[in-house]
Amino acid sequence: METLHATAVSFQGRGVLVLGHGGSGKSTLALELMGLGFDLVADDQVRLRRKQDVIWMSCPLPLQGYIEARGVGILAAEAIPAAPLVLCIDLDLVEKDRLPPFRTRKIMGQKIATFHGPARSGFPAAILQYLKRGRKA
């Protein structure tokens, strides 16, 4: 098991891990995704546990059901107990390519599809559509 300073959400059983330094917008992106129907898994700390070929994300119990909203405070939210990791978003890297190559990142020995942070608005909607239908290679 591994614990990361990160945020995790899920859409229809497909988990998204959001990475980035403090203040990079992890919780803000998660709140935007939650507004589009995503479920909260964890904010601030995400536990990763590999079971066979699946990495499961969960939240340490004291933090479960809470998410930080800068300028508002700590908000209560419905949270699911765990979700399988299928996508990673790295907010420390800004996407500069209009049509970026397919990227992956190794997490606990598994290759996980990875996007860099948004350079434009509409990123949360693009993440939702990616999870619904994928992308053209």
mmCIF file of C-alpha atoms in Angstrom:
data_model
loop_
_atom_site.group_PDB
_atom_site.id
_atom_site.type_symbol
_atom_site.label_atom_id
_atom_site.label_comp_id
_atom_site.label_asym_id
_atom_site.label_seq_id
_atom_site.Cartn_x
_atom_site.Cartn_y
_atom_site.Cartn_z
ATOM 1 C CA MET A 1 0.000 0.000 0.000
ATOM 2 C CA GLU A 2 1.147 3.544 -0.759
ATOM 3 C CA THR A 3 -0.287 6.932 0.270
ATOM 4 C CA LEU A 4 0.041 9.957 -2.016
ATOM 5 C CA HIS A 5 -0.655 13.654 -1.543
ATOM 6 C CA ALA A 6 -3.310 13.691 -4.255
ATOM 7 C CA THR A 7 -7.044 13.735 -4.961
ATOM 8 C CA ALA A 8 -9.186 10.971 -6.469
ATOM 9 C CA VAL A 9 -12.607 10.902 -8.092
ATOM 10 C CA SER A 10 -14.522 8.291 -10.063
ATOM 11 C CA PHE A 11 -17.067 8.221 -12.863
ATOM 12 C CA GLN A 12 -19.141 5.064 -13.266
ATOM 13 C CA GLY A 13 -16.501 2.943 -11.573
ATOM 14 C CA ARG A 14 -13.494 4.426 -13.407
ATOM 15 C CA GLY A 15 -11.099 6.250 -11.094
ATOM 16 C CA VAL A 16 -9.072 9.368 -11.804
ATOM 17 C CA LEU A 17 -6.003 10.245 -9.737
ATOM 18 C CA VAL A 18 -5.139 13.968 -9.694
ATOM 19 C CA LEU A 19 -1.528 14.775 -8.850
ATOM 20 C CA GLY A 20 0.170 18.132 -8.294
ATOM 21 C CA HIS A 21 1.976 20.240 -5.742
ATOM 22 C CA GLY A 22 0.062 22.050 -3.002
ATOM 23 C CA GLY A 23 -2.106 24.784 -4.488
ATOM 24 C CA SER A 24 -1.993 23.352 -8.037
ATOM 25 C CA GLY A 25 -5.770 22.899 -8.183
ATOM 26 C CA LYS A 26 -6.303 19.208 -7.388
ATOM 27 C CA SER A 27 -9.357 19.819 -5.210
ATOM 28 C CA THR A 28 -10.713 22.482 -7.565
ATOM 29 C CA LEU A 29 -10.562 20.093 -10.512
ATOM 30 C CA ALA A 30 -12.190 17.389 -8.392
ATOM 31 C CA LEU A 31 -15.026 19.766 -7.429
ATOM 32 C CA GLU A 32 -15.549 20.655 -11.107
ATOM 33 C CA LEU A 33 -15.671 16.950 -11.990
ATOM 34 C CA MET A 34 -18.063 16.283 -9.111
ATOM 35 C CA GLY A 35 -20.303 18.970 -10.594
ATOM 36 C CA LEU A 36 -20.379 16.821 -13.757
ATOM 37 C CA GLY A 37 -21.458 13.700 -11.874
ATOM 38 C CA PHE A 38 -18.176 12.240 -10.612
ATOM 39 C CA ASP A 39 -17.978 10.691 -7.153
ATOM 40 C CA LEU A 40 -15.398 11.749 -4.589
ATOM 41 C CA VAL A 41 -12.991 9.030 -3.513
ATOM 42 C CA ALA A 42 -10.412 11.038 -1.564
ATOM 43 C CA ASP A 43 -9.045 14.558 -1.193
ATOM 44 C CA ASP A 44 -5.587 15.470 0.089
ATOM 45 C CA GLN A 45 -4.448 11.887 0.674
ATOM 46 C CA VAL A 46 -5.105 8.904 -1.557
ATOM 47 C CA ARG A 47 -4.255 5.339 -0.591
ATOM 48 C CA LEU A 48 -3.224 3.067 -3.436
ATOM 49 C CA ARG A 49 -3.353 -0.701 -3.136
ATOM 50 C CA ARG A 50 -2.574 -3.085 -5.968
ATOM 51 C CA LYS A 51 -4.674 -6.235 -6.239
ATOM 52 C CA GLN A 52 -3.495 -8.356 -9.166
ATOM 53 C CA ASP A 53 -3.524 -6.022 -12.213
ATOM 54 C CA VAL A 54 -5.768 -3.351 -10.676
ATOM 55 C CA ILE A 55 -4.730 -0.399 -8.532
ATOM 56 C CA TRP A 56 -7.471 0.548 -6.093
ATOM 57 C CA MET A 57 -7.729 4.069 -4.695
ATOM 58 C CA SER A 58 -9.269 4.803 -1.306
ATOM 59 C CA CYS A 59 -9.240 7.422 1.423
ATOM 60 C CA PRO A 60 -7.832 7.345 4.954
ATOM 61 C CA LEU A 61 -10.879 7.203 7.271
ATOM 62 C CA PRO A 62 -10.411 10.567 9.037
ATOM 63 C CA LEU A 63 -10.577 12.365 5.659
ATOM 64 C CA GLN A 64 -13.361 10.322 4.058
ATOM 65 C CA GLY A 65 -16.284 12.415 2.848
ATOM 66 C CA TYR A 66 -14.479 15.779 2.907
ATOM 67 C CA ILE A 67 -12.983 18.008 0.228
ATOM 68 C CA GLU A 68 -11.270 21.386 0.509
ATOM 69 C CA ALA A 69 -12.665 24.350 -1.418
ATOM 70 C CA ARG A 70 -10.224 27.254 -1.288
ATOM 71 C CA GLY A 71 -11.951 30.380 -0.116
ATOM 72 C CA VAL A 72 -14.945 28.397 1.148
ATOM 73 C CA GLY A 73 -13.611 25.789 3.591
ATOM 74 C CA ILE A 74 -13.768 22.043 4.117
ATOM 75 C CA LEU A 75 -16.944 20.720 2.516
ATOM 76 C CA ALA A 76 -18.795 17.520 3.342
ATOM 77 C CA ALA A 77 -19.418 15.330 0.306
ATOM 78 C CA GLU A 78 -20.783 11.907 -0.450
ATOM 79 C CA ALA A 79 -17.826 9.648 -1.081
ATOM 80 C CA ILE A 80 -17.412 6.153 -2.402
ATOM 81 C CA PRO A 81 -15.076 3.829 -0.500
ATOM 82 C CA ALA A 82 -12.791 2.877 -3.413
ATOM 83 C CA ALA A 83 -12.319 3.007 -7.181
ATOM 84 C CA PRO A 84 -9.977 1.352 -9.680
ATOM 85 C CA LEU A 85 -7.379 3.713 -11.145
ATOM 86 C CA VAL A 86 -7.725 4.167 -14.918
ATOM 87 C CA LEU A 87 -6.494 7.734 -15.502
ATOM 88 C CA CYS A 88 -3.885 10.028 -13.976
ATOM 89 C CA ILE A 89 -3.835 13.812 -14.347
ATOM 90 C CA ASP A 90 -0.594 15.626 -13.517
ATOM 91 C CA LEU A 91 -1.315 19.289 -12.800
ATOM 92 C CA ASP A 92 2.389 20.071 -12.367
ATOM 93 C CA LEU A 93 2.814 19.709 -16.139
ATOM 94 C CA VAL A 94 0.834 21.964 -18.485
ATOM 95 C CA GLU A 95 -0.253 20.506 -21.810
ATOM 96 C CA LYS A 96 1.171 22.548 -24.672
ATOM 97 C CA ASP A 97 0.230 20.283 -27.587
ATOM 98 C CA ARG A 98 -3.085 20.809 -29.314
ATOM 99 C CA LEU A 99 -3.337 17.062 -29.968
ATOM 100 C CA PRO A 100 -0.982 15.473 -27.441
ATOM 101 C CA PRO A 101 0.462 12.008 -27.831
ATOM 102 C CA PHE A 102 -0.991 9.209 -25.751
ATOM 103 C CA ARG A 103 0.960 9.275 -22.488
ATOM 104 C CA THR A 104 1.232 6.797 -19.676
ATOM 105 C CA ARG A 105 2.834 6.808 -16.253
ATOM 106 C CA LYS A 106 3.905 3.795 -14.247
ATOM 107 C CA ILE A 107 2.179 3.594 -10.902
ATOM 108 C CA MET A 108 2.863 0.551 -8.754
ATOM 109 C CA GLY A 109 4.191 -1.243 -11.839
ATOM 110 C CA GLN A 110 1.071 -0.570 -13.946
ATOM 111 C CA LYS A 111 0.932 1.711 -17.001
ATOM 112 C CA ILE A 112 -1.809 4.288 -16.427
ATOM 113 C CA ALA A 113 -3.086 6.702 -19.093
ATOM 114 C CA THR A 114 -1.910 10.207 -18.157
ATOM 115 C CA PHE A 115 -2.909 13.740 -19.099
ATOM 116 C CA HIS A 116 -1.018 16.899 -18.270
ATOM 117 C CA GLY A 117 -2.801 19.828 -16.682
ATOM 118 C CA PRO A 118 -5.195 21.993 -18.669
ATOM 119 C CA ALA A 119 -4.039 24.939 -20.696
ATOM 120 C CA ARG A 120 -7.655 25.896 -21.510
ATOM 121 C CA SER A 121 -11.107 25.780 -20.008
ATOM 122 C CA GLY A 122 -13.287 22.797 -20.796
ATOM 123 C CA PHE A 123 -10.811 20.317 -19.310
ATOM 124 C CA PRO A 124 -13.307 18.723 -16.875
ATOM 125 C CA ALA A 125 -15.786 18.123 -19.709
ATOM 126 C CA ALA A 126 -12.993 16.603 -21.820
ATOM 127 C CA ILE A 127 -12.097 14.225 -18.965
ATOM 128 C CA LEU A 128 -15.743 13.159 -18.697
ATOM 129 C CA GLN A 129 -15.942 12.478 -22.434
ATOM 130 C CA TYR A 130 -12.649 10.562 -22.349
ATOM 131 C CA LEU A 131 -14.013 8.261 -19.641
ATOM 132 C CA LYS A 132 -17.251 7.773 -21.540
ATOM 133 C CA ARG A 133 -15.808 7.003 -24.985
ATOM 134 C CA GLY A 134 -11.989 7.077 -24.942
ATOM 135 C CA ARG A 135 -9.931 8.923 -27.541
ATOM 136 C CA LYS A 136 -8.766 8.411 -31.068
ATOM 137 C CA ALA A 137 -5.173 7.155 -31.122
#
